[in-house]
Amino acid sequence: MLYLEFLFLLVMLYIGSRYGGIGLGVISGIGLVIEVFIFKMPPTSPPVTVMLIILAVVTCASILEAAGGLKYMLQVAERILRKNPKRVTLIAPFVTYTMTFMLGTGHAVYSIMPIIGDVALKNGIRPERPMAASSVASQIAITASPISAAVVYYLAQLVDIQADITLLSILMVTVPATLFGTLLMSLYSLKRGKELDDDPDYQARLEDPVWREKILNTTSTSLDEKLPTSARNSVLIFLSAIAMIVFIAMVPEIRTITEGGKPISMSVIIQMMMLAFGGVILLATDTHPRDVPNGVVFKSGMVAAIAIFGIAWMSDTYFQYAMPQFQSGIIGMVTDHPWTFALALFIVSVVVNSQAATARMMLPVGLGLGLDPALLIGLMPAVYGYFFIPNYPSDIATVNFDSSGTTKIGKWYFNHSFMSVGIIGVSSACCLGYVLGQIVIG
């Protein structure tokens, strides 16, 4: 019966993934009701902590966007790319990685993708090379961001298991690991695919007058807009918030309010700081609150929160119910072959399309199996597997932004532009992460 119930869980996740976003959350709600009232599973608590972290970070980042901070960051990124156009395949993935690292979400990089494609085309470089790698890099960086929901959830759960685990120790594993993965897939991308002169699909587009006009005469740039000083100031304030969070994480004494008391958890600290610095940005830049909900960060963040609400609650209810029966068989497999837990993380991520939701679903499973925190942190990059099926917004947007048609979803669906770079990035990050986890955490 447990296997049939697990199959039901997968079916509900699959149906939800067909709708995506909010649909994934509310359809998971249907699954949760069936689990509780038909299958008689005791409901677990909803993922309140993860949702509050997302709300706090998204609120601050949305105020940053409304204040012009994202446009300022975009202009800085574009200047870097246009100063080094011949190296766009190497530089662009690290640009999108940095944006996600700072913001805790990969949804803010859409505006840079047309610029990456434009720089590549104007220098005779196949746009697929930097664009596909940049899309993957923007997502793999989530497990390295100190304010992402996935990282903070890992910290909140693992600090009770091993007291010396801090935000800094997690980042000492995930940041080098994901940077290594980004470097390898960037190097791989330097020569991937045919050169533009030898690509029959691209040459066919050039023969079409409409596409030829779009390819040769369309310039995408953000540099023609003069931004107020407040845009730059909002970025500086936001960076100060991140620095403050990391500093407080490094000095637990600051979080101890009463003498001999227990330090305030970092999940609460991040919520407090993001809300507070969001208020500072609002006041310092004279941003109007009505502009905040209109940006892409706010909309995508709210959708993510609703999706995680349903996914994590439904999945957690099943795994808590089934764990006693599954535990003995799975422990032996994971103990003998640790990489199999990374495979489990990867597969779940492919289905649910969210790293925070994957972490919320699978970390309790790993802890329930008695897995070493060093292993769990080292394999953390595997929570990004949704490049495998090319239906994630950043991948779809990247395909649409590439006017050359070189970044694409292939005839057989799975032979798409993000597959090879995604596998290289995630697998290499997990390999180095596993080693670093043993050194830093173990």
Short mmCIF file of C-alpha atoms in Angstrom, two decimals:
data_model
loop_
_atom_site.label_atom_id
_atom_site.label_comp_id
_atom_site.label_asym_id
_atom_site.label_seq_id
_atom_site.Cartn_x
_atom_site.Cartn_y
_atom_site.Cartn_z
CA MET A 1 0.00 0.00 0.00
CA LEU A 2 2.89 2.37 0.74
CA TYR A 3 4.18 1.99 -2.81
CA LEU A 4 0.74 2.72 -4.25
CA GLU A 5 0.52 5.80 -2.04
CA PHE A 6 3.97 6.87 -3.22
CA LEU A 7 2.82 6.42 -6.82
CA PHE A 8 -0.18 8.61 -5.99
CA LEU A 9 2.22 11.27 -4.63
CA LEU A 10 4.21 11.23 -7.89
CA VAL A 11 1.03 11.42 -9.97
CA MET A 12 -0.17 14.48 -8.07
CA LEU A 13 3.23 16.15 -8.46
CA TYR A 14 3.20 15.36 -12.18
CA ILE A 15 -0.30 16.75 -12.66
CA GLY A 16 0.67 19.88 -10.73
CA SER A 17 3.84 20.30 -12.79
CA ARG A 18 1.71 20.43 -15.94
CA TYR A 19 0.16 23.63 -14.60
CA GLY A 20 3.23 24.94 -12.77
CA GLY A 21 3.53 27.68 -10.15
CA ILE A 22 0.32 28.26 -8.23
CA GLY A 23 -1.26 25.24 -9.94
CA LEU A 24 1.43 23.01 -8.48
CA GLY A 25 0.67 24.29 -4.99
CA VAL A 26 -3.12 23.98 -5.07
CA ILE A 27 -3.14 20.59 -6.82
CA SER A 28 -0.79 19.38 -4.11
CA GLY A 29 -3.48 20.60 -1.72
CA ILE A 30 -5.88 18.14 -3.36
CA GLY A 31 -3.31 15.40 -2.82
CA LEU A 32 -2.91 16.39 0.82
CA VAL A 33 -6.67 16.13 1.46
CA ILE A 34 -6.76 12.67 -0.14
CA GLU A 35 -3.74 11.54 1.90
CA VAL A 36 -5.36 12.62 5.16
CA PHE A 37 -9.02 11.66 4.64
CA ILE A 38 -8.73 8.69 2.24
CA PHE A 39 -5.34 7.17 3.13
CA LYS A 40 -5.64 8.17 6.82
CA MET A 41 -2.19 9.76 7.07
CA PRO A 42 -1.69 12.17 10.02
CA PRO A 43 -1.04 15.65 8.54
CA THR A 44 2.27 17.26 9.39
CA SER A 45 2.77 20.98 9.98
CA PRO A 46 2.78 23.28 6.93
CA PRO A 47 6.22 24.63 5.86
CA VAL A 48 5.76 27.94 7.62
CA THR A 49 9.46 28.72 8.16
CA VAL A 50 10.39 28.28 4.50
CA MET A 51 7.42 30.35 3.38
CA LEU A 52 8.25 33.19 5.77
CA ILE A 53 11.87 33.24 4.59
CA ILE A 54 10.71 33.45 0.98
CA LEU A 55 8.24 36.22 1.83
CA ALA A 56 10.86 38.25 3.69
CA VAL A 57 13.57 37.90 1.02
CA VAL A 58 11.15 38.51 -1.84
CA THR A 59 9.76 41.59 -0.10
CA CYS A 60 13.20 43.14 0.29
CA ALA A 61 14.31 42.18 -3.24
CA SER A 62 11.03 43.51 -4.66
CA ILE A 63 11.57 46.87 -2.97
CA LEU A 64 15.10 46.83 -4.40
CA GLU A 65 13.61 46.25 -7.87
CA ALA A 66 11.02 49.02 -7.42
CA ALA A 67 13.80 51.40 -6.36
CA GLY A 68 15.71 50.73 -9.59
CA GLY A 69 18.34 48.55 -7.95
CA LEU A 70 17.91 45.63 -10.33
CA LYS A 71 18.29 47.94 -13.33
CA TYR A 72 21.48 49.31 -11.79
CA MET A 73 22.82 45.76 -11.30
CA LEU A 74 21.84 44.97 -14.88
CA GLN A 75 23.78 47.96 -16.19
CA VAL A 76 26.86 46.96 -14.20
CA ALA A 77 26.59 43.42 -15.57
CA GLU A 78 26.17 44.69 -19.14
CA ARG A 79 29.23 46.93 -18.89
CA ILE A 80 31.29 43.93 -17.77
CA LEU A 81 30.04 41.84 -20.69
CA ARG A 82 30.53 44.55 -23.32
CA LYS A 83 34.06 45.30 -22.12
CA ASN A 84 34.98 41.63 -22.62
CA PRO A 85 32.79 40.57 -25.58
CA LYS A 86 35.08 37.81 -26.85
CA ARG A 87 34.98 36.14 -23.42
CA VAL A 88 31.18 36.29 -23.05
CA THR A 89 30.90 32.47 -22.84
CA LEU A 90 33.19 32.43 -19.80
CA ILE A 91 31.97 35.61 -18.11
CA ALA A 92 28.19 35.52 -18.62
CA PRO A 93 27.52 32.42 -16.45
CA PHE A 94 29.39 34.04 -13.55
CA VAL A 95 27.38 37.24 -14.04
CA THR A 96 24.06 35.41 -13.67
CA TYR A 97 25.52 33.31 -10.84
CA THR A 98 26.44 36.51 -8.96
CA MET A 99 22.99 38.04 -9.46
CA THR A 100 21.32 34.96 -7.98
CA PHE A 101 23.87 34.75 -5.17
CA MET A 102 23.02 38.31 -4.16
CA LEU A 103 19.24 38.08 -4.54
CA GLY A 104 18.54 34.51 -3.42
CA THR A 105 16.38 33.87 -6.50
CA GLY A 106 17.13 33.10 -10.13
CA HIS A 107 14.09 34.93 -11.45
CA ALA A 108 15.87 38.28 -11.65
CA VAL A 109 18.18 37.31 -14.53
CA TYR A 110 15.66 37.36 -17.38
CA SER A 111 16.59 40.91 -18.35
CA ILE A 112 20.27 40.03 -18.83
CA MET A 113 19.62 37.13 -21.23
CA PRO A 114 18.85 39.26 -24.35
CA ILE A 115 22.02 41.26 -23.65
CA ILE A 116 24.12 38.08 -23.43
CA GLY A 117 22.67 36.91 -26.75
CA ASP A 118 23.27 40.31 -28.34
CA VAL A 119 26.92 40.44 -27.24
CA ALA A 120 27.49 36.89 -28.51
CA LEU A 121 25.89 37.48 -31.93
CA LYS A 122 27.72 40.74 -32.55
CA ASN A 123 31.01 38.94 -31.97
CA GLY A 124 30.25 35.89 -34.10
CA ILE A 125 29.82 33.60 -31.10
CA ARG A 126 27.11 30.96 -31.08
CA PRO A 127 24.59 32.42 -28.54
CA GLU A 128 23.71 28.97 -27.20
CA ARG A 129 27.17 28.75 -25.63
CA PRO A 130 26.87 31.60 -23.09
CA MET A 131 23.05 31.66 -22.86
CA ALA A 132 22.43 28.02 -21.90
CA ALA A 133 25.27 28.02 -19.39
CA SER A 134 24.07 31.34 -17.94
CA SER A 135 20.55 30.02 -17.43
CA VAL A 136 21.87 26.96 -15.57
CA ALA A 137 24.34 29.07 -13.56
CA SER A 138 21.52 31.35 -12.42
CA GLN A 139 19.83 28.35 -10.80
CA ILE A 140 22.82 26.40 -9.49
CA ALA A 141 23.83 29.51 -7.49
CA ILE A 142 20.73 29.21 -5.29
CA THR A 143 22.44 26.64 -3.08
CA ALA A 144 25.30 29.13 -2.58
CA SER A 145 23.20 32.18 -1.69
CA PRO A 146 23.18 33.07 2.03
CA ILE A 147 19.58 34.33 1.76
CA SER A 148 18.02 31.58 -0.36
CA ALA A 149 15.25 29.54 1.25
CA ALA A 150 17.03 26.26 0.49
CA VAL A 151 20.25 27.25 2.28
CA VAL A 152 18.48 28.73 5.28
CA TYR A 153 16.25 25.67 5.64
CA TYR A 154 19.32 23.39 5.63
CA LEU A 155 20.90 25.58 8.29
CA ALA A 156 17.79 25.63 10.48
CA GLN A 157 17.46 21.84 10.40
CA LEU A 158 21.11 20.85 10.69
CA VAL A 159 22.20 23.19 13.47
CA ASP A 160 20.11 21.15 15.90
CA ILE A 161 21.83 17.96 14.72
CA GLN A 162 25.39 19.29 14.81
CA ALA A 163 25.93 22.48 16.82
CA ASP A 164 29.08 23.62 14.98
CA ILE A 165 27.24 23.91 11.65
CA THR A 166 26.83 27.59 10.75
CA LEU A 167 25.76 29.55 7.71
CA LEU A 168 29.42 30.19 6.98
CA SER A 169 30.36 26.52 7.14
CA ILE A 170 27.56 25.61 4.72
CA LEU A 171 28.65 28.35 2.31
CA MET A 172 32.28 27.18 2.58
CA VAL A 173 31.05 23.97 0.96
CA THR A 174 28.37 25.13 -1.47
CA VAL A 175 30.02 28.29 -2.83
CA PRO A 176 33.29 26.67 -4.03
CA ALA A 177 31.37 23.60 -5.23
CA THR A 178 28.87 25.53 -7.35
CA LEU A 179 31.55 27.92 -8.65
CA PHE A 180 33.53 24.86 -9.73
CA GLY A 181 30.48 23.48 -11.52
CA THR A 182 29.89 26.84 -13.20
CA LEU A 183 33.51 27.01 -14.34
CA LEU A 184 33.46 23.51 -15.85
CA MET A 185 30.26 24.04 -17.79
CA SER A 186 31.56 27.43 -19.03
CA LEU A 187 34.75 25.80 -20.29
CA TYR A 188 32.71 23.04 -21.90
CA SER A 189 30.53 25.64 -23.62
CA LEU A 190 33.45 27.38 -25.33
CA LYS A 191 33.35 24.99 -28.28
CA ARG A 192 29.92 23.37 -28.05
CA GLY A 193 27.77 23.27 -31.17
CA LYS A 194 28.62 24.37 -34.69
CA GLU A 195 30.05 27.75 -35.51
CA LEU A 196 27.42 30.13 -36.85
CA ASP A 197 28.82 30.04 -40.37
CA ASP A 198 28.45 26.25 -40.40
CA ASP A 199 25.05 26.03 -38.72
CA PRO A 200 22.35 25.30 -41.36
CA ASP A 201 19.49 26.31 -39.04
CA TYR A 202 21.04 29.70 -38.34
CA GLN A 203 21.87 30.26 -42.00
CA ALA A 204 18.26 29.42 -42.90
CA ARG A 205 17.09 32.11 -40.48
CA LEU A 206 19.37 34.63 -42.14
CA GLU A 207 17.67 33.92 -45.46
CA ASP A 208 14.29 34.81 -43.95
CA PRO A 209 13.90 38.63 -44.23
CA VAL A 210 11.98 38.91 -40.94
CA TRP A 211 14.49 36.91 -38.92
CA ARG A 212 17.44 38.55 -40.69
CA GLU A 213 16.19 41.99 -39.66
CA LYS A 214 15.69 40.80 -36.08
CA ILE A 215 19.11 39.19 -35.87
CA LEU A 216 21.24 41.84 -37.53
CA ASN A 217 19.57 45.10 -36.57
CA THR A 218 18.15 44.58 -33.11
CA THR A 219 20.32 45.73 -30.23
CA SER A 220 19.33 44.87 -26.67
CA THR A 221 20.84 47.19 -24.08
CA SER A 222 20.09 48.70 -20.70
CA LEU A 223 22.77 51.39 -20.88
CA ASP A 224 20.62 54.00 -22.63
CA GLU A 225 18.58 54.59 -19.46
CA LYS A 226 19.97 57.06 -16.91
CA LEU A 227 19.19 55.89 -13.40
CA PRO A 228 18.90 58.08 -10.32
CA THR A 229 21.47 57.88 -7.53
CA SER A 230 18.84 56.17 -5.38
CA ALA A 231 19.09 53.08 -7.62
CA ARG A 232 22.75 52.66 -6.75
CA ASN A 233 22.05 53.40 -3.10
CA SER A 234 19.38 50.70 -2.94
CA VAL A 235 21.92 48.13 -4.15
CA LEU A 236 24.44 49.26 -1.53
CA ILE A 237 21.81 48.94 1.21
CA PHE A 238 20.82 45.49 -0.02
CA LEU A 239 24.46 44.37 -0.03
CA SER A 240 24.74 45.71 3.50
CA ALA A 241 21.83 43.50 4.50
CA ILE A 242 23.59 40.41 3.13
CA ALA A 243 26.84 41.40 4.86
CA MET A 244 24.97 41.91 8.12
CA ILE A 245 23.35 38.48 7.89
CA VAL A 246 26.70 36.77 7.24
CA PHE A 247 28.36 38.73 10.07
CA ILE A 248 25.65 37.78 12.58
CA ALA A 249 25.90 34.16 11.44
CA MET A 250 29.65 34.22 12.11
CA VAL A 251 29.25 35.70 15.62
CA PRO A 252 26.60 33.71 17.52
CA GLU A 253 27.06 35.93 20.59
CA ILE A 254 25.21 38.71 18.79
CA ARG A 255 22.19 36.44 18.46
CA THR A 256 22.15 35.61 22.17
CA ILE A 257 19.79 38.14 23.74
CA THR A 258 19.76 36.84 27.33
CA GLU A 259 22.81 35.70 29.26
CA GLY A 260 23.24 31.95 28.94
CA GLY A 261 20.27 31.77 26.58
CA LYS A 262 20.00 30.03 23.24
CA PRO A 263 20.96 32.10 20.16
CA ILE A 264 18.15 33.27 17.90
CA SER A 265 17.92 30.96 14.90
CA MET A 266 19.34 32.21 11.61
CA SER A 267 16.02 31.65 9.86
CA VAL A 268 14.48 34.26 12.19
CA ILE A 269 17.50 36.58 11.78
CA ILE A 270 17.17 36.50 7.98
CA GLN A 271 13.46 37.26 8.16
CA MET A 272 14.12 40.19 10.52
CA MET A 273 16.98 41.62 8.48
CA MET A 274 15.26 41.32 5.12
CA LEU A 275 12.14 43.07 6.41
CA ALA A 276 14.16 45.76 8.18
CA PHE A 277 16.48 46.51 5.27
CA GLY A 278 13.51 46.46 2.90
CA GLY A 279 12.12 49.26 5.05
CA VAL A 280 15.46 51.10 4.96
CA ILE A 281 15.55 50.91 1.15
CA LEU A 282 11.94 52.14 0.98
CA LEU A 283 12.69 55.15 3.19
CA ALA A 284 16.14 55.98 1.82
CA THR A 285 15.11 55.90 -1.84
CA ASP A 286 11.61 57.34 -1.43
CA THR A 287 10.14 54.35 -3.28
CA HIS A 288 6.36 54.18 -3.38
CA PRO A 289 4.96 50.93 -1.89
CA ARG A 290 2.40 50.59 -4.70
CA ASP A 291 5.24 49.92 -7.16
CA VAL A 292 6.59 46.96 -5.19
CA PRO A 293 4.06 44.24 -6.24
CA ASN A 294 4.43 45.05 -9.95
CA GLY A 295 7.93 43.68 -10.45
CA VAL A 296 8.97 40.24 -11.68
CA VAL A 297 10.67 39.36 -8.36
CA PHE A 298 7.51 39.87 -6.29
CA LYS A 299 5.27 37.94 -8.67
CA SER A 300 7.63 34.99 -9.10
CA GLY A 301 8.37 34.92 -5.37
CA MET A 302 4.73 34.80 -4.34
CA VAL A 303 4.09 32.02 -6.86
CA ALA A 304 7.05 30.07 -5.42
CA ALA A 305 5.72 30.46 -1.87
CA ILE A 306 2.30 29.06 -2.82
CA ALA A 307 3.86 26.18 -4.75
CA ILE A 308 6.07 25.24 -1.79
CA PHE A 309 3.10 25.56 0.58
CA GLY A 310 1.28 22.71 -1.17
CA ILE A 311 4.20 20.59 -2.38
CA ALA A 312 6.11 20.44 0.90
CA TRP A 313 3.03 19.85 3.05
CA MET A 314 1.72 17.00 0.90
CA SER A 315 5.14 15.36 0.52
CA ASP A 316 6.12 15.74 4.16
CA THR A 317 2.85 14.14 5.24
CA TYR A 318 3.61 11.08 3.13
CA PHE A 319 7.28 10.70 4.08
CA GLN A 320 6.65 11.08 7.80
CA TYR A 321 4.00 8.39 7.52
CA ALA A 322 6.10 6.02 5.39
CA MET A 323 9.56 6.53 6.91
CA PRO A 324 9.46 3.75 9.54
CA GLN A 325 8.80 1.15 6.82
CA PHE A 326 11.27 2.58 4.27
CA GLN A 327 14.10 3.31 6.65
CA SER A 328 15.85 -0.05 6.94
CA GLY A 329 16.05 -0.72 3.20
CA ILE A 330 17.15 2.74 2.18
CA ILE A 331 19.80 3.17 4.90
CA GLY A 332 21.82 0.25 3.59
CA MET A 333 21.70 1.51 0.01
CA VAL A 334 22.70 5.08 0.88
CA THR A 335 25.41 3.93 3.30
CA ASP A 336 27.03 1.73 0.64
CA HIS A 337 26.48 4.23 -2.18
CA PRO A 338 26.19 7.82 -0.84
CA TRP A 339 25.67 9.25 -4.32
CA THR A 340 22.24 7.59 -4.44
CA PHE A 341 20.86 10.27 -2.11
CA ALA A 342 22.04 12.90 -4.59
CA LEU A 343 20.12 10.98 -7.25
CA ALA A 344 17.02 11.05 -5.05
CA LEU A 345 17.37 14.82 -4.58
CA PHE A 346 17.83 15.28 -8.30
CA ILE A 347 14.79 13.21 -9.27
CA VAL A 348 12.52 15.00 -6.80
CA SER A 349 13.73 18.37 -8.09
CA VAL A 350 12.95 17.34 -11.67
CA VAL A 351 9.37 16.70 -10.58
CA VAL A 352 8.70 19.66 -8.27
CA ASN A 353 10.70 22.41 -10.08
CA SER A 354 11.86 24.05 -6.85
CA GLN A 355 15.07 23.79 -4.88
CA ALA A 356 13.49 25.04 -1.65
CA ALA A 357 10.63 22.56 -2.00
CA THR A 358 13.08 19.74 -2.73
CA ALA A 359 15.09 20.66 0.36
CA ARG A 360 11.90 20.83 2.44
CA MET A 361 10.81 17.41 1.17
CA MET A 362 14.08 15.49 1.21
CA LEU A 363 16.25 16.87 4.03
CA PRO A 364 13.93 15.43 6.71
CA VAL A 365 14.13 12.13 4.82
CA GLY A 366 17.94 12.22 4.93
CA LEU A 367 17.95 13.11 8.60
CA GLY A 368 15.39 10.38 9.29
CA LEU A 369 17.74 7.90 7.64
CA GLY A 370 20.53 9.03 9.95
CA LEU A 371 22.71 10.41 7.15
CA ASP A 372 25.78 12.45 8.07
CA PRO A 373 25.21 16.24 7.88
CA ALA A 374 28.50 16.53 5.98
CA LEU A 375 27.07 14.26 3.28
CA LEU A 376 23.75 16.13 3.17
CA ILE A 377 25.48 19.49 2.74
CA GLY A 378 28.00 18.17 0.22
CA LEU A 379 25.26 16.80 -2.03
CA MET A 380 23.13 19.90 -1.70
CA PRO A 381 23.70 21.09 -5.33
CA ALA A 382 21.64 18.07 -6.44
CA VAL A 383 18.45 19.86 -5.34
CA TYR A 384 18.73 21.56 -8.76
CA GLY A 385 17.55 19.02 -11.31
CA TYR A 386 14.70 20.81 -13.06
CA PHE A 387 16.85 21.67 -16.08
CA PHE A 388 16.33 18.02 -17.07
CA ILE A 389 12.83 18.71 -18.39
CA PRO A 390 12.96 22.07 -20.22
CA ASN A 391 9.79 23.60 -18.78
CA TYR A 392 11.27 25.96 -16.17
CA PRO A 393 10.59 29.68 -16.81
CA SER A 394 14.26 30.70 -17.01
CA ASP A 395 15.01 28.04 -19.62
CA ILE A 396 11.92 28.78 -21.70
CA ALA A 397 12.68 32.52 -21.55
CA THR A 398 16.28 31.90 -22.63
CA VAL A 399 15.12 29.93 -25.67
CA ASN A 400 12.74 32.74 -26.62
CA PHE A 401 15.38 35.44 -26.12
CA ASP A 402 17.83 33.75 -28.53
CA SER A 403 16.91 35.21 -31.91
CA SER A 404 19.55 33.06 -33.61
CA GLY A 405 17.64 29.88 -32.74
CA THR A 406 20.77 28.11 -31.47
CA THR A 407 19.42 27.79 -27.90
CA LYS A 408 16.58 25.37 -28.35
CA ILE A 409 14.52 22.42 -27.27
CA GLY A 410 15.31 19.55 -29.61
CA LYS A 411 13.03 17.36 -31.65
CA TRP A 412 13.14 14.62 -29.00
CA TYR A 413 12.41 17.10 -26.17
CA PHE A 414 15.22 15.89 -23.89
CA ASN A 415 17.98 16.80 -26.36
CA HIS A 416 17.81 20.47 -25.42
CA SER A 417 20.48 23.12 -24.89
CA PHE A 418 20.48 22.92 -21.08
CA MET A 419 20.95 19.17 -20.64
CA SER A 420 24.71 18.79 -21.05
CA VAL A 421 25.69 21.95 -19.16
CA GLY A 422 23.21 21.13 -16.37
CA ILE A 423 24.59 17.62 -15.88
CA ILE A 424 28.18 18.89 -15.92
CA GLY A 425 27.43 21.72 -13.49
CA VAL A 426 25.43 19.72 -10.95
CA SER A 427 27.49 16.52 -11.00
CA SER A 428 30.83 18.33 -10.65
CA ALA A 429 29.43 20.56 -7.89
CA CYS A 430 28.23 17.48 -5.99
CA CYS A 431 31.62 15.75 -6.37
CA LEU A 432 33.57 18.70 -5.00
CA GLY A 433 30.82 19.40 -2.45
CA TYR A 434 31.11 15.86 -1.11
CA VAL A 435 34.86 16.27 -0.60
CA LEU A 436 34.53 19.73 0.95
CA GLY A 437 31.71 18.53 3.20
CA GLN A 438 33.98 15.91 4.72
CA ILE A 439 36.72 18.51 5.27
CA VAL A 440 34.64 21.47 6.51
CA ILE A 441 31.73 19.76 8.26
CA GLY A 442 32.99 16.26 8.94
#
